[in-house]
Every structure is written in C-alpha cells, then in structure tokens.
Amino acid sequence: MTRPPRTSLYLGLAAAALVGLVALSFVLGPSAEERFDDRPAPPCPEGFVDAIGEGARVREGLAALPEGAALLAALRVEVRWCFGVVDVPVVADGRVLVMDRRAPRAEQIARAGHLLLHVTEGLPLPETIGAGADCDALVARAIEREAEAHVLEARLRRALELPPDRYEFEPALWAAPEADRVALVARYLREHPDGAPNVDALASGYRQRCETERRAAAAR
C-alpha cells in the first residue's frame, strides 16, 4: 500500500478539522455576538424622555474607561436611555435606564455603570418568585448584587475624579482592603434597610416584593 504525499495528508486533516468545526458550530448554536437581542426595549416611564443623544454621550463616557468599555461589550440586549427627574436612577423593565437629567455627566456615567451591571449580570431579584421561594436567601443575594454594583460605581466615580461624597460609605470603602469592599457595602445596605442618602430602601423593598409575590404564587 502506498502512502499519500505529506501535503495531501495535511490537506485532508485540515478539511476534517474544518468539517468538525462546522458541525460543532451547529451543536453550540450561534455565537454570543449573534445572540444579541436587538429588539427595542420597553418605552420610557411617564415623565421621562427617550434622549438618544444624551444616552450616546453617556455611553461614550463609559467606553473611555476600561471597566465601562467591558460593561458595554458584555451587553446582550438593547437598552433604552430615559432622562427625567429622579433622585436615585434605576433599571426599569429589565433594560430601561431611568436617569437623572439634572446630574452632571460624570455622575451619570458612573451611575450608568452601576445600572448596566444589573442588566448584564441579572437583576438583584429573580423575575419570577414562586410559592416555595426562600425570601431570606433571595434578599441576601439581592443585597450582595447591589453591593457589587455600588462598589463598581464607586470605582467609576474615582476614575472620573469625582469626590467620594455621594454615598456615606465611600470614605470607608477606600480605606478598606479591596477584598473587603463588597462586604462593607453589603453590611451598610443591611444596616439601612429603609434607605440612606442617595440609596433607596433596598433591603426592605426587596423583602416586601419577595414576600408579596410568594404569597400570590401560593394563592394561585
């Protein structure tokens, strides 16, 4: 039996590898880029304006920062930028960023990073809460996610050279070792369940929502 020429052997192996990659692509489905959900986000809440230009400028500010650029690259849904008057900007309907038009641009950029982390990593509470939900565990995890987002916001504020004065915990945050910062903010949020300066009533709000939805699910 004769051996095929070495070049032919290499070409045959390359072709087999290509076929394998094509087959694997069918098994794995579309890439992350192809899975981007470009469906329009829900409309802005009443009293807020879908300010495309303002949103684009906030995105540009985020893109100029390494952590901000990483957040934007991780987005897999279309978000809507809604500007109006709100003391504490929030995410509505999973991907509507409800922003304060009065805030300076740098403040908007830092807060947008906080909100986009919730969009990319998932909202603090699950979308659906069943009859058997463990509200203690769900609220604890929600506070942990909020702490992570607040620490990211603080890092963006520092990168934007904003003074550490939006949140009461900021001075202590920068005095603490990096590994302890999320736990420090989580403890602050637990100690202020009904809110604090520039912080909504997160712990009590999540608790109320979890227990209300759990009771509703049990009654169905």
Coordinates of N, CA and C in Angstrom, one line a residue:
M1 N 0.9 -1.2 0.0 CA 0.0 0.0 0.0 C 0.9 1.2 0.0
T2 N 0.6 2.2 -0.9 CA 1.4 3.4 -1.0 C 0.9 4.4 0.0
R3 N 1.8 5.3 0.5 CA 1.4 6.4 1.4 C 1.0 7.6 0.6
P4 N 0.0 8.4 1.0 CA -0.3 9.6 0.3 C 0.8 10.6 0.5
P5 N 1.0 11.6 -0.4 CA 2.0 12.6 -0.2 C 1.7 13.4 1.1
R6 N 2.8 13.9 1.7 CA 2.6 14.6 3.0 C 1.7 15.8 2.9
T7 N 1.8 16.6 1.8 CA 0.9 17.7 1.6 C -0.6 17.3 1.5
S8 N -0.8 16.2 0.8 CA -2.2 15.7 0.7 C -2.7 15.3 2.1
L9 N -1.8 14.7 2.9 CA -2.2 14.3 4.2 C -2.6 15.5 5.1
Y10 N -1.8 16.5 5.0 CA -2.1 17.7 5.8 C -3.4 18.4 5.3
L11 N -3.6 18.4 4.0 CA -4.9 19.0 3.5 C -6.1 18.2 3.9
G12 N -5.9 16.8 4.0 CA -7.0 16.0 4.4 C -7.3 16.2 5.9
L13 N -6.3 16.4 6.7 CA -6.5 16.7 8.1 C -7.2 18.0 8.3
A14 N -6.7 19.0 7.6 CA -7.3 20.3 7.7 C -8.8 20.3 7.3
A15 N -9.1 19.6 6.3 CA -10.5 19.5 5.8 C -11.4 18.8 6.9
A16 N -10.8 17.8 7.5 CA -11.6 17.1 8.5 C -11.8 18.0 9.7
A17 N -10.8 18.8 10.1 CA -10.9 19.7 11.2 C -12.0 20.8 10.9
L18 N -12.0 21.3 9.6 CA -13.0 22.3 9.3 C -14.4 21.7 9.4
V19 N -14.6 20.5 8.9 CA -15.9 19.8 9.0 C -16.3 19.7 10.5
G20 N -15.3 19.3 11.3 CA -15.6 19.2 12.7 C -16.0 20.5 13.3
L21 N -15.4 21.6 13.0 CA -15.7 22.9 13.5 C -17.1 23.4 13.1
V22 N -17.4 23.1 11.8 CA -18.7 23.4 11.3 C -19.8 22.7 12.1
A23 N -19.6 21.4 12.2 CA -20.5 20.5 13.0 C -20.7 21.0 14.4
L24 N -19.5 21.4 15.0 CA -19.6 21.9 16.4 C -20.4 23.2 16.5
S25 N -20.3 24.1 15.5 CA -21.0 25.3 15.5 C -22.5 25.1 15.5
F26 N -22.9 24.0 14.8 CA -24.4 23.7 14.8 C -24.8 23.2 16.1
V27 N -23.9 22.4 16.8 CA -24.3 21.9 18.1 C -24.4 23.0 19.1
L28 N -23.4 24.0 19.1 CA -23.3 25.0 20.1 C -24.3 26.2 19.8
G29 N -24.7 26.2 18.6 CA -25.7 27.3 18.2 C -24.9 28.6 17.8
P30 N -25.6 29.7 17.7 CA -25.0 31.0 17.3 C -24.0 31.5 18.4
S31 N -23.1 32.3 17.9 CA -22.1 32.9 18.9 C -22.8 33.9 19.7
A32 N -22.1 34.3 20.8 CA -22.6 35.3 21.7 C -23.0 36.6 21.0
E33 N -22.2 37.0 20.0 CA -22.4 38.2 19.2 C -23.7 38.0 18.4
E34 N -23.9 36.8 17.9 CA -25.2 36.6 17.1 C -26.4 36.5 18.0
R35 N -26.2 36.2 19.3 CA -27.3 36.1 20.2 C -27.8 37.5 20.7
F36 N -27.2 38.6 20.3 CA -27.5 39.9 20.8 C -29.0 40.1 20.5
D37 N -29.7 40.5 21.5 CA -31.2 40.8 21.4 C -31.4 42.3 21.1
D38 N -31.6 42.5 19.8 CA -31.7 43.9 19.3 C -33.2 44.4 19.3
R39 N -34.1 43.6 19.9 CA -35.5 44.1 19.9 C -35.5 45.4 20.8
P40 N -36.4 46.3 20.4 CA -36.5 47.6 21.2 C -36.8 47.3 22.6
A41 N -36.2 48.0 23.5 CA -36.5 48.0 24.9 C -37.9 48.6 25.2
P42 N -38.6 48.3 26.3 CA -39.8 48.9 26.6 C -39.7 50.4 26.6
P43 N -40.9 51.1 26.5 CA -40.8 52.6 26.4 C -40.4 53.2 27.8
C44 N -40.1 54.5 27.7 CA -39.7 55.2 29.0 C -40.9 55.4 29.9
P45 N -40.7 55.4 31.2 CA -41.8 55.7 32.1 C -42.4 57.1 31.9
E46 N -43.6 57.3 32.3 CA -44.2 58.6 32.2 C -43.3 59.7 32.8
G47 N -43.2 60.8 32.1 CA -42.4 61.9 32.6 C -40.9 61.8 32.3
F48 N -40.5 60.8 31.5 CA -39.1 60.6 31.1 C -39.0 60.6 29.6
V49 N -37.9 61.1 29.1 CA -37.7 61.2 27.6 C -36.7 60.3 27.1
D50 N -37.0 59.6 26.0 CA -36.0 58.7 25.4 C -35.0 59.6 24.6
A51 N -34.0 60.1 25.4 CA -33.0 61.0 24.8 C -31.8 60.2 24.2
I52 N -31.9 60.0 23.0 CA -30.9 59.1 22.3 C -29.5 59.8 22.3
G53 N -29.5 61.1 22.1 CA -28.2 61.8 22.1 C -27.6 61.8 23.5
E54 N -28.4 62.0 24.5 CA -27.8 62.0 25.9 C -27.3 60.6 26.2
G55 N -28.1 59.6 25.9 CA -27.6 58.3 26.1 C -26.3 58.0 25.4
A56 N -26.2 58.4 24.2 CA -25.0 58.2 23.4 C -23.8 58.8 24.1
R57 N -24.0 60.0 24.6 CA -22.8 60.7 25.3 C -22.4 60.0 26.6
V58 N -23.4 59.4 27.3 CA -23.1 58.6 28.5 C -22.3 57.4 28.1
R59 N -22.8 56.7 27.0 CA -22.1 55.5 26.5 C -20.7 55.9 26.1
E60 N -20.5 57.0 25.5 CA -19.1 57.4 25.1 C -18.2 57.6 26.3
G61 N -18.8 58.2 27.3 CA -18.0 58.3 28.6 C -17.6 57.0 29.2
L62 N -18.6 56.1 29.2 CA -18.3 54.7 29.7 C -17.2 54.0 28.9
A63 N -17.3 54.2 27.5 CA -16.4 53.5 26.6 C -15.0 54.0 26.8
A64 N -14.8 55.2 27.3 CA -13.5 55.7 27.5 C -12.8 55.2 28.8
L65 N -13.5 54.4 29.6 CA -13.0 53.8 30.8 C -12.9 52.3 30.7
P66 N -11.8 51.7 31.1 CA -11.7 50.2 30.9 C -12.9 49.4 31.4
E67 N -13.3 49.7 32.6 CA -14.5 48.9 33.2 C -15.7 49.3 32.5
G68 N -15.9 50.5 32.1 CA -17.1 50.9 31.3 C -17.1 50.2 30.0
A69 N -16.0 50.2 29.3 CA -16.0 49.5 28.0 C -16.3 48.0 28.1
A70 N -15.8 47.4 29.2 CA -16.1 46.0 29.4 C -17.6 45.8 29.6
L71 N -18.2 46.7 30.3 CA -19.7 46.6 30.6 C -20.4 46.7 29.2
L72 N -20.1 47.6 28.4 CA -20.8 47.8 27.2 C -20.5 46.6 26.3
A73 N -19.3 46.0 26.3 CA -19.1 44.8 25.5 C -19.9 43.6 25.9
A74 N -20.2 43.6 27.2 CA -20.9 42.5 27.8 C -22.5 42.6 27.6
L75 N -22.9 43.7 27.1 CA -24.4 43.9 26.9 C -24.8 42.9 25.8
R76 N -25.9 42.2 26.0 CA -26.5 41.3 25.0 C -28.0 41.7 24.7
V77 N -28.4 42.9 25.2 CA -29.7 43.4 24.9 C -29.7 44.8 24.5
E78 N -30.7 45.3 23.8 CA -30.8 46.7 23.5 C -31.4 47.4 24.8
V79 N -30.7 48.5 25.2 CA -31.2 49.2 26.4 C -31.8 50.6 25.9
R80 N -32.6 51.1 26.7 CA -33.2 52.4 26.4 C -32.8 53.4 27.5
W81 N -32.3 54.6 27.1 CA -31.9 55.7 28.0 C -33.0 56.7 28.2
C82 N -33.5 56.8 29.4 CA -34.7 57.6 29.6 C -34.2 58.7 30.7
F83 N -34.4 59.9 30.3 CA -33.9 61.0 31.2 C -35.1 61.9 31.7
G84 N -35.0 62.2 33.0 CA -36.0 63.0 33.6 C -35.5 63.3 35.0
V85 N -36.4 63.5 35.9 CA -36.1 63.9 37.3 C -36.3 62.7 38.2
V86 N -35.2 62.2 38.8 CA -35.2 61.0 39.7 C -34.0 61.2 40.6
D87 N -34.2 61.0 41.9 CA -33.1 61.2 42.8 C -32.1 60.0 42.8
V88 N -32.6 58.8 42.6 CA -31.8 57.6 42.5 C -32.1 56.9 41.2
P89 N -31.3 57.0 40.2 CA -31.5 56.3 38.9 C -31.6 54.8 39.1
V90 N -32.5 54.2 38.3 CA -32.8 52.8 38.5 C -32.9 52.1 37.1
V91 N -33.0 50.8 37.1 CA -33.3 50.0 35.9 C -34.8 49.6 36.0
A92 N -35.5 49.9 34.9 CA -37.0 49.5 34.9 C -37.1 48.5 33.8
D93 N -38.0 47.6 34.0 CA -38.4 46.6 33.0 C -37.2 45.8 32.4
G94 N -36.1 45.7 33.3 CA -35.0 44.8 32.9 C -33.9 45.5 32.1
R95 N -34.3 46.5 31.3 CA -33.3 47.2 30.4 C -33.6 48.6 30.0
V96 N -34.4 49.3 30.8 CA -34.7 50.7 30.7 C -33.9 51.4 31.7
L97 N -33.0 52.3 31.4 CA -32.2 53.0 32.3 C -32.9 54.3 32.6
V98 N -33.4 54.5 33.8 CA -34.1 55.7 34.2 C -33.1 56.6 34.9
M99 N -32.7 57.7 34.1 CA -31.6 58.5 34.5 C -32.0 59.9 34.9
D100 N -31.2 60.5 35.8 CA -31.5 61.9 36.3 C -30.8 62.9 35.3
R101 N -31.7 63.7 34.6 CA -31.2 64.7 33.7 C -30.5 65.8 34.3
R102 N -30.7 66.0 35.7 CA -30.1 67.1 36.4 C -28.6 66.8 36.8
A103 N -28.2 65.6 36.8 CA -26.9 65.2 37.3 C -25.8 65.6 36.3
P104 N -24.6 66.0 36.8 CA -23.5 66.2 35.9 C -23.2 64.9 35.1
R105 N -22.6 65.1 33.9 CA -22.3 64.0 33.0 C -21.5 62.9 33.7
A106 N -20.5 63.3 34.5 CA -19.6 62.3 35.1 C -20.5 61.4 36.1
E107 N -21.4 62.1 36.8 CA -22.3 61.3 37.8 C -23.2 60.4 37.0
Q108 N -23.7 60.8 35.8 CA -24.5 60.0 35.0 C -23.7 58.7 34.5
I109 N -22.5 59.0 34.1 CA -21.7 57.9 33.6 C -21.4 56.8 34.7
A110 N -21.1 57.3 35.9 CA -20.8 56.3 37.0 C -22.0 55.5 37.4
R111 N -23.2 56.2 37.5 CA -24.4 55.5 37.8 C -24.8 54.6 36.7
A112 N -24.6 55.0 35.5 CA -25.0 54.1 34.4 C -24.2 52.8 34.4
G113 N -22.9 52.9 34.9 CA -22.2 51.6 35.0 C -22.8 50.7 36.0
H114 N -23.2 51.3 37.2 CA -24.0 50.5 38.2 C -25.2 49.8 37.6
L115 N -26.0 50.6 36.8 CA -27.2 50.0 36.3 C -26.9 49.0 35.2
L116 N -25.9 49.2 34.4 CA -25.6 48.2 33.3 C -25.1 46.9 33.9
L117 N -24.4 47.0 35.1 CA -24.0 45.7 35.7 C -25.2 44.9 36.0
H118 N -26.3 45.5 36.5 CA -27.5 44.8 36.8 C -28.1 44.2 35.5
V119 N -28.0 44.9 34.4 CA -28.5 44.4 33.1 C -27.7 43.2 32.6
T120 N -26.4 43.3 32.7 CA -25.5 42.3 32.2 C -25.5 41.0 33.1
E121 N -25.5 41.3 34.4 CA -25.4 40.2 35.4 C -26.7 39.6 35.8
G122 N -27.8 40.3 35.5 CA -29.1 39.9 36.0 C -29.6 40.8 37.2
L123 N -30.9 41.1 37.2 CA -31.4 42.0 38.3 C -31.2 41.3 39.6
P124 N -31.2 42.1 40.7 CA -30.9 41.5 42.0 C -31.9 40.4 42.4
L125 N -33.2 40.6 42.2 CA -34.2 39.6 42.5 C -34.6 38.9 41.2
P126 N -34.9 37.6 41.2 CA -35.4 36.9 40.0 C -36.7 37.5 39.5
E127 N -36.9 37.3 38.2 CA -38.1 37.9 37.6 C -39.3 37.2 38.1
T128 N -39.2 35.9 38.4 CA -40.4 35.2 38.9 C -40.0 34.6 40.3
I129 N -40.9 34.8 41.3 CA -40.7 34.3 42.6 C -41.9 33.3 42.9
G130 N -41.5 32.1 43.2 CA -42.6 31.0 43.4 C -43.0 30.9 44.8
A131 N -44.0 30.0 45.0 CA -44.6 29.8 46.3 C -43.6 29.3 47.3
G132 N -42.6 28.5 46.8 CA -41.6 28.0 47.8 C -40.4 28.8 47.9
A133 N -40.4 30.0 47.5 CA -39.1 30.8 47.5 C -38.6 31.0 48.9
D134 N -37.3 31.0 49.1 CA -36.7 31.3 50.3 C -36.3 32.8 50.3
C135 N -37.2 33.7 50.9 CA -37.0 35.1 50.8 C -35.8 35.6 51.5
D136 N -35.4 34.9 52.6 CA -34.2 35.3 53.3 C -33.0 35.1 52.4
A137 N -32.9 34.0 51.7 CA -31.8 33.8 50.8 C -31.8 34.7 49.6
L138 N -33.0 34.9 49.0 CA -33.1 35.8 47.8 C -32.8 37.2 48.2
V139 N -33.2 37.7 49.3 CA -32.9 39.1 49.7 C -31.4 39.2 50.0
A140 N -30.8 38.2 50.6 CA -29.4 38.3 50.9 C -28.6 38.4 49.6
R141 N -29.0 37.6 48.6 CA -28.3 37.6 47.4 C -28.5 38.9 46.6
A142 N -29.7 39.5 46.7 CA -30.0 40.8 46.1 C -29.1 41.9 46.7
I143 N -29.0 41.9 48.0 CA -28.1 42.9 48.7 C -26.7 42.7 48.2
E144 N -26.2 41.5 48.1 CA -24.9 41.2 47.6 C -24.7 41.8 46.2
R145 N -25.6 41.6 45.3 CA -25.5 42.1 44.0 C -25.6 43.7 44.0
E146 N -26.4 44.2 44.9 CA -26.4 45.7 45.0 C -25.1 46.2 45.5
A147 N -24.5 45.5 46.4 CA -23.2 45.9 46.9 C -22.1 45.9 45.8
E148 N -22.1 44.8 45.0 CA -21.2 44.7 43.9 C -21.4 45.9 42.9
A149 N -22.6 46.3 42.7 CA -22.9 47.4 41.7 C -22.4 48.7 42.3
H150 N -22.7 48.9 43.6 CA -22.2 50.1 44.3 C -20.7 50.3 44.3
V151 N -20.0 49.1 44.5 CA -18.6 49.2 44.5 C -18.1 49.5 43.1
L152 N -18.7 48.9 42.1 CA -18.3 49.3 40.7 C -18.5 50.8 40.5
E153 N -19.7 51.3 40.9 CA -20.0 52.7 40.7 C -18.9 53.6 41.4
A154 N -18.5 53.2 42.6 CA -17.5 53.9 43.3 C -16.2 53.9 42.6
R155 N -15.8 52.8 42.0 CA -14.6 52.7 41.2 C -14.7 53.7 40.0
L156 N -15.8 53.7 39.3 CA -16.0 54.6 38.2 C -16.0 56.0 38.6
R157 N -16.6 56.3 39.7 CA -16.5 57.7 40.3 C -15.1 58.1 40.5
R158 N -14.3 57.2 41.0 CA -12.9 57.5 41.3 C -12.1 57.7 39.9
A159 N -12.4 56.9 39.0 CA -11.8 57.0 37.7 C -12.1 58.3 37.0
L160 N -13.3 58.8 37.3 CA -13.8 60.1 36.7 C -13.4 61.3 37.6
E161 N -12.7 61.0 38.6 CA -12.2 62.0 39.5 C -13.3 62.8 40.2
L162 N -14.4 62.1 40.6 CA -15.5 62.6 41.3 C -15.1 62.5 42.8
P163 N -15.5 63.5 43.6 CA -15.3 63.4 45.1 C -16.0 62.2 45.7
P164 N -15.5 61.6 46.7 CA -16.1 60.4 47.3 C -17.2 60.9 48.3
D165 N -18.2 61.5 47.8 CA -19.2 62.1 48.8 C -20.6 61.8 48.4
R166 N -20.9 61.0 47.4 CA -22.3 60.6 47.0 C -22.9 59.7 48.1
Y167 N -22.1 58.7 48.5 CA -22.5 57.7 49.5 C -21.8 57.8 50.8
E168 N -22.5 57.6 51.9 CA -21.9 57.7 53.2 C -20.7 56.7 53.3
F169 N -20.8 55.6 52.6 CA -19.8 54.5 52.8 C -18.5 54.8 52.0
E170 N -18.5 55.7 51.1 CA -17.4 55.9 50.2 C -16.0 56.1 51.0
P171 N -15.9 57.0 51.9 CA -14.6 57.1 52.6 C -14.1 55.8 53.2
A172 N -15.0 55.1 53.9 CA -14.7 53.8 54.5 C -14.3 52.8 53.4
L173 N -15.0 52.9 52.3 CA -14.7 51.9 51.2 C -13.3 52.0 50.8
W174 N -12.8 53.2 50.6 CA -11.4 53.3 50.1 C -10.4 53.1 51.1
A175 N -10.8 53.1 52.4 CA -9.8 52.8 53.5 C -9.7 51.3 53.7
A176 N -10.7 50.6 53.2 CA -10.7 49.1 53.4 C -9.9 48.4 52.3
P177 N -9.4 47.2 52.7 CA -8.7 46.4 51.6 C -9.7 46.0 50.5
E178 N -9.2 45.9 49.3 CA -10.1 45.7 48.2 C -11.0 44.4 48.4
A179 N -10.4 43.4 48.9 CA -11.2 42.2 49.1 C -12.4 42.3 50.1
D180 N -12.4 43.4 50.9 CA -13.4 43.5 51.9 C -14.5 44.5 51.5
R181 N -14.3 45.2 50.3 CA -15.2 46.3 50.0 C -16.6 45.9 49.7
V182 N -16.9 44.8 49.0 CA -18.3 44.4 48.7 C -19.0 44.1 50.0
A183 N -18.3 43.4 50.9 CA -18.9 43.0 52.2 C -19.2 44.3 53.0
L184 N -18.3 45.3 53.0 CA -18.5 46.5 53.7 C -19.8 47.2 53.2
V185 N -20.0 47.3 51.9 CA -21.2 47.9 51.3 C -22.4 47.1 51.6
A186 N -22.3 45.8 51.5 CA -23.5 44.9 51.8 C -23.9 45.1 53.3
R187 N -23.0 45.2 54.2 CA -23.3 45.5 55.6 C -24.0 46.8 55.8
Y188 N -23.5 47.8 55.1 CA -24.1 49.1 55.1 C -25.6 49.1 54.6
L189 N -25.8 48.4 53.5 CA -27.2 48.3 53.0 C -28.1 47.5 53.9
R190 N -27.6 46.5 54.6 CA -28.4 45.7 55.6 C -28.7 46.6 56.8
E191 N -27.8 47.5 57.2 CA -28.0 48.3 58.3 C -28.9 49.5 58.0
H192 N -29.2 49.7 56.7 CA -30.0 50.8 56.3 C -31.1 50.3 55.4
P193 N -32.0 49.4 55.9 CA -32.9 48.7 55.1 C -34.0 49.6 54.4
D194 N -34.2 50.8 55.1 CA -35.2 51.7 54.6 C -34.6 52.9 53.9
G195 N -33.4 52.8 53.5 CA -32.7 53.8 52.7 C -31.8 54.7 53.4
A196 N -31.0 55.4 52.7 CA -30.0 56.3 53.2 C -29.7 57.4 52.2
P197 N -28.9 58.4 52.4 CA -28.7 59.4 51.4 C -28.2 58.8 50.0
N198 N -29.0 59.0 49.0 CA -28.7 58.6 47.6 C -28.8 57.0 47.5
V199 N -29.5 56.4 48.5 CA -29.7 54.9 48.4 C -31.2 54.7 48.7
D200 N -31.8 53.9 47.8 CA -33.2 53.6 48.0 C -33.4 52.6 49.2
A201 N -34.6 52.3 49.5 CA -34.9 51.3 50.6 C -34.8 49.9 50.0
L202 N -33.5 49.5 49.8 CA -33.3 48.3 49.0 C -33.7 47.0 49.8
A203 N -33.2 46.9 51.0 CA -33.4 45.6 51.7 C -34.9 45.5 52.0
S204 N -35.6 46.5 52.5 CA -37.0 46.4 52.8 C -37.8 46.3 51.6
G205 N -37.4 46.9 50.5 CA -38.2 46.8 49.2 C -38.1 45.5 48.6
Y206 N -36.9 44.9 48.6 CA -36.8 43.5 48.1 C -37.5 42.5 49.0
R207 N -37.5 42.7 50.3 CA -38.2 41.8 51.2 C -39.7 41.9 50.9
Q208 N -40.2 43.1 50.8 CA -41.7 43.2 50.5 C -42.1 42.6 49.2
R209 N -41.3 42.8 48.2 CA -41.6 42.3 46.9 C -41.6 40.7 46.9
C210 N -40.5 40.2 47.5 CA -40.4 38.7 47.6 C -41.6 38.1 48.3
E211 N -41.9 38.6 49.5 CA -43.0 38.0 50.3 C -44.4 38.2 49.6
T212 N -44.6 39.4 48.9 CA -45.8 39.6 48.2 C -46.0 38.6 47.1
E213 N -44.9 38.5 46.3 CA -45.0 37.6 45.1 C -45.1 36.1 45.6
R214 N -44.4 35.8 46.7 CA -44.5 34.4 47.2 C -45.9 34.1 47.6
R215 N -46.6 35.0 48.3 CA -48.0 34.8 48.7 C -48.9 34.7 47.6
A216 N -48.7 35.5 46.5 CA -49.5 35.5 45.4 C -49.4 34.2 44.6
A217 N -48.1 33.7 44.5 CA -47.9 32.4 43.9 C -48.6 31.2 44.7
A218 N -48.5 31.3 46.0 CA -49.1 30.2 46.8 C -50.7 30.3 46.7
A219 N -51.2 31.4 46.4 CA -52.7 31.5 46.3 C -53.2 31.1 45.0
R220 N -52.4 30.9 44.0 CA -52.8 30.5 42.7 C -53.2 29.1 42.6

